[in-house]
XYZ file of N, CA and C in Angstrom:
282
model
N 2.604 -3.124 14.787
C 3.158 -1.810 14.590
C 2.469 -1.158 13.390
N 2.133 0.112 13.524
C 1.454 0.808 12.428
C 2.451 1.623 11.616
N 2.192 1.668 10.309
C 3.038 2.399 9.373
C 2.152 3.191 8.428
N 2.535 4.450 8.165
C 1.915 5.215 7.094
C 2.769 4.965 5.852
N 2.112 4.538 4.786
C 2.823 4.222 3.549
C 2.241 5.077 2.430
N 3.113 5.863 1.808
C 2.716 6.691 0.674
C 3.248 6.030 -0.587
N 2.357 5.786 -1.543
C 2.729 5.103 -2.778
C 2.375 5.964 -3.979
N 3.337 6.147 -4.854
C 3.113 6.824 -6.132
C 3.368 5.783 -7.218
N 2.372 5.591 -8.081
C 2.474 4.589 -9.144
C 2.896 5.273 -10.436
N 3.897 4.694 -11.094
C 4.396 5.229 -12.358
C 4.565 4.083 -13.352
N 3.469 3.719 -14.004
C 3.515 2.651 -14.999
C 4.063 3.234 -16.299
N 5.091 2.618 -16.863
C 5.664 3.149 -18.107
C 4.645 3.132 -19.255
N 4.666 4.172 -20.049
C 3.775 4.254 -21.226
C 4.017 3.081 -22.176
N 5.245 2.561 -22.165
C 5.620 1.493 -23.085
C 5.114 0.116 -22.663
N 4.574 -0.012 -21.436
C 4.087 -1.306 -20.975
C 2.838 -1.695 -21.753
N 2.797 -2.931 -22.205
C 1.657 -3.446 -22.958
C 0.359 -3.198 -22.170
N -0.657 -2.577 -22.777
C -1.901 -2.259 -22.065
C -2.593 -3.478 -21.454
N -2.526 -4.611 -22.125
C -3.149 -5.821 -21.579
C -2.401 -6.294 -20.333
N -1.081 -6.218 -20.357
C -0.281 -6.589 -19.199
C -0.552 -5.614 -18.050
N -0.629 -4.334 -18.356
C -0.923 -3.325 -17.326
C -2.282 -3.599 -16.680
N -3.280 -3.945 -17.480
C -4.620 -4.245 -16.957
C -4.576 -5.474 -16.051
N -3.819 -6.487 -16.432
C -3.680 -7.704 -15.618
C -2.996 -7.391 -14.292
N -1.941 -6.603 -14.333
C -1.224 -6.228 -13.111
C -2.156 -5.446 -12.171
N -2.948 -4.535 -12.726
C -3.871 -3.750 -11.901
C -4.940 -4.639 -11.257
N -5.425 -5.627 -11.993
C -6.410 -6.560 -11.440
C -5.789 -7.383 -10.312
N -4.580 -7.876 -10.534
C -3.873 -8.635 -9.495
C -3.623 -7.766 -8.268
N -3.287 -6.505 -8.494
C -3.045 -5.549 -7.412
C -4.305 -5.373 -6.559
N -5.443 -5.224 -7.217
C -6.704 -5.049 -6.505
C -7.006 -6.273 -5.643
N -6.833 -7.454 -6.201
C -7.101 -8.690 -5.454
C -6.173 -8.811 -4.244
N -4.887 -8.538 -4.440
C -3.906 -8.648 -3.361
C -4.189 -7.616 -2.264
N -4.472 -6.381 -2.662
C -4.721 -5.329 -1.667
C -5.993 -5.619 -0.875
N -7.010 -6.129 -1.534
C -8.246 -6.440 -0.823
C -8.059 -7.625 0.127
N -7.221 -8.576 -0.250
C -6.900 -9.695 0.642
C -6.222 -9.174 1.911
N -5.230 -8.278 1.750
C -4.536 -7.716 2.909
C -5.480 -6.888 3.781
N -6.434 -6.202 3.148
C -7.411 -5.427 3.911
C -8.306 -6.355 4.728
N -8.769 -7.435 4.109
C -9.612 -8.380 4.832
C -8.868 -9.027 6.001
N -7.569 -9.226 5.852
C -6.754 -9.836 6.903
C -6.386 -8.833 8.002
N -6.697 -7.559 7.801
C -6.419 -6.535 8.798
C -5.006 -5.968 8.739
N -4.233 -6.360 7.738
C -2.859 -5.850 7.622
C -2.811 -4.506 6.898
N -3.759 -4.276 6.007
C -3.857 -2.999 5.297
C -5.081 -2.310 5.883
N -4.870 -1.489 6.907
C -5.952 -0.935 7.708
C -6.765 0.133 6.998
N -6.087 1.039 6.299
C -6.761 2.151 5.626
C -6.105 2.373 4.272
N -6.919 2.824 3.326
C -6.431 3.093 1.967
C -7.167 4.318 1.438
N -6.395 5.369 1.156
C -6.973 6.602 0.613
C -6.283 6.966 -0.690
N -7.060 7.415 -1.641
C -6.522 7.923 -2.899
C -6.073 9.361 -2.690
N -4.974 9.747 -3.325
C -4.522 11.136 -3.326
C -5.178 11.797 -4.532
N -5.955 12.820 -4.285
C -6.721 13.474 -5.349
C -5.785 14.024 -6.427
N -6.116 13.713 -7.670
C -5.382 14.242 -8.809
C -4.081 13.521 -9.133
N -3.788 12.438 -8.426
C -2.551 11.696 -8.668
C -2.848 10.206 -8.740
N -1.964 9.458 -9.374
C -2.041 7.997 -9.320
C -1.210 7.604 -8.103
N -1.803 7.822 -6.927
C -1.080 7.650 -5.671
C -2.066 7.362 -4.558
N -1.549 6.817 -3.454
C -2.380 6.590 -2.287
C -1.578 6.777 -1.017
N -2.320 6.970 0.063
C -1.766 6.980 1.413
C -2.496 5.874 2.152
N -1.717 5.017 2.801
C -2.289 3.853 3.457
C -1.725 3.697 4.860
N -2.473 2.979 5.686
C -1.991 2.581 6.999
C -1.913 1.055 7.015
N -0.715 0.559 7.305
C -0.484 -0.882 7.406
C -0.232 -1.251 8.856
N -0.609 -2.460 9.212
C -0.322 -3.027 10.523
C 0.538 -4.264 10.294
N 1.799 -4.184 10.683
C 2.738 -5.290 10.492
C 3.531 -5.479 11.779
N 3.964 -6.691 12.022
C 4.673 -6.991 13.266
C 6.112 -6.496 13.263
N 6.646 -6.197 12.066
C 8.041 -5.760 11.979
C 8.288 -5.050 10.657
N 9.437 -4.395 10.576
C 9.848 -3.774 9.310
C 9.959 -4.823 8.213
N 10.501 -5.987 8.571
C 10.661 -7.061 7.586
C 9.316 -7.546 7.060
N 8.325 -7.686 7.951
C 7.003 -8.116 7.497
C 6.394 -7.072 6.558
N 6.523 -5.801 6.922
C 5.993 -4.755 6.051
C 6.667 -4.798 4.690
N 7.982 -4.964 4.676
C 8.692 -5.034 3.400
C 8.175 -6.200 2.556
N 7.928 -7.331 3.182
C 7.390 -8.491 2.460
C 6.017 -8.180 1.875
N 5.153 -7.531 2.674
C 3.819 -7.170 2.179
C 3.911 -6.222 0.992
N 4.743 -5.191 1.123
C 4.851 -4.190 0.055
C 5.499 -4.766 -1.199
N 6.544 -5.550 -1.035
C 7.225 -6.095 -2.213
C 6.374 -7.149 -2.916
N 5.322 -7.642 -2.238
C 4.393 -8.563 -2.871
C 3.349 -7.885 -3.746
N 3.283 -6.561 -3.687
C 2.323 -5.834 -4.533
C 2.690 -6.004 -5.998
N 1.756 -6.416 -6.838
C 2.057 -6.557 -8.260
C 2.567 -5.269 -8.913
N 2.144 -4.102 -8.408
C 2.615 -2.824 -8.953
C 3.920 -2.353 -8.312
N 4.468 -3.115 -7.373
C 5.679 -2.715 -6.652
C 6.810 -2.242 -7.567
N 7.082 -2.934 -8.694
C 8.180 -2.468 -9.548
C 7.948 -1.080 -10.157
N 6.702 -0.609 -10.120
C 6.350 0.665 -10.742
C 6.001 1.730 -9.698
N 6.411 1.520 -8.453
C 6.031 2.427 -7.370
C 7.237 3.121 -6.746
N 6.983 4.343 -6.309
C 7.862 5.019 -5.358
C 7.125 4.921 -4.024
N 7.804 4.418 -2.999
C 7.153 4.182 -1.708
C 7.922 4.899 -0.612
N 7.167 5.572 0.250
C 7.741 6.210 1.434
C 7.034 5.626 2.647
N 7.815 5.122 3.608
C 7.268 4.491 4.806
C 7.602 5.349 6.027
N 6.585 5.592 6.853
C 6.769 6.313 8.104
C 6.211 5.461 9.237
N 7.062 4.971 10.156
C 6.550 4.243 11.321
C 5.758 5.197 12.209
N 4.683 4.697 12.798
C 3.818 5.523 13.632
C 3.855 5.058 15.085
N 3.681 5.995 16.010
C 3.606 5.706 17.434
C 2.365 6.385 18.000
N 1.881 5.862 19.101
C 0.724 6.470 19.758
C 1.072 7.881 20.216
N 0.099 8.770 20.073
C 0.267 10.142 20.542
C -0.322 10.227 21.952
N 0.375 10.854 22.889
C -0.124 10.887 24.276
C -1.427 11.657 24.460
N -1.800 12.510 23.517
C -3.064 13.256 23.634
C -4.235 12.573 22.944
N -3.970 11.467 22.253
C -5.037 10.768 21.549
C -5.951 10.038 22.528
N -7.269 10.115 22.295
C -8.197 9.378 23.148
C -8.335 7.924 22.690
N -7.795 7.614 21.503
C -7.786 6.247 20.968
C -6.346 5.769 20.914
N -6.064 4.693 21.586
C -4.713 4.106 21.543
C -4.803 2.784 20.813
N -3.967 2.615 19.809
C -3.948 1.379 19.012
C -2.994 0.395 19.636
């Protein structure tokens, strides 16, 4: 099942800069692992914001929740999830 996931990152100014750098590095490694596994299909940056729009492929809502809650930046994110369905006019069906 495909999901559009919008993420806005809000790291507190008070967070230790070294800890923030470590969390960001862990986030990059985790996100790239999910991309290589085909679960994180697309990742786009939102221009001018610390935010992204992504497409995830997960077998269920529960699996998606597990993937998202595993993000090291998860505690600092606002996340909006939209389940996607095939459009009847699309020439590509997933």
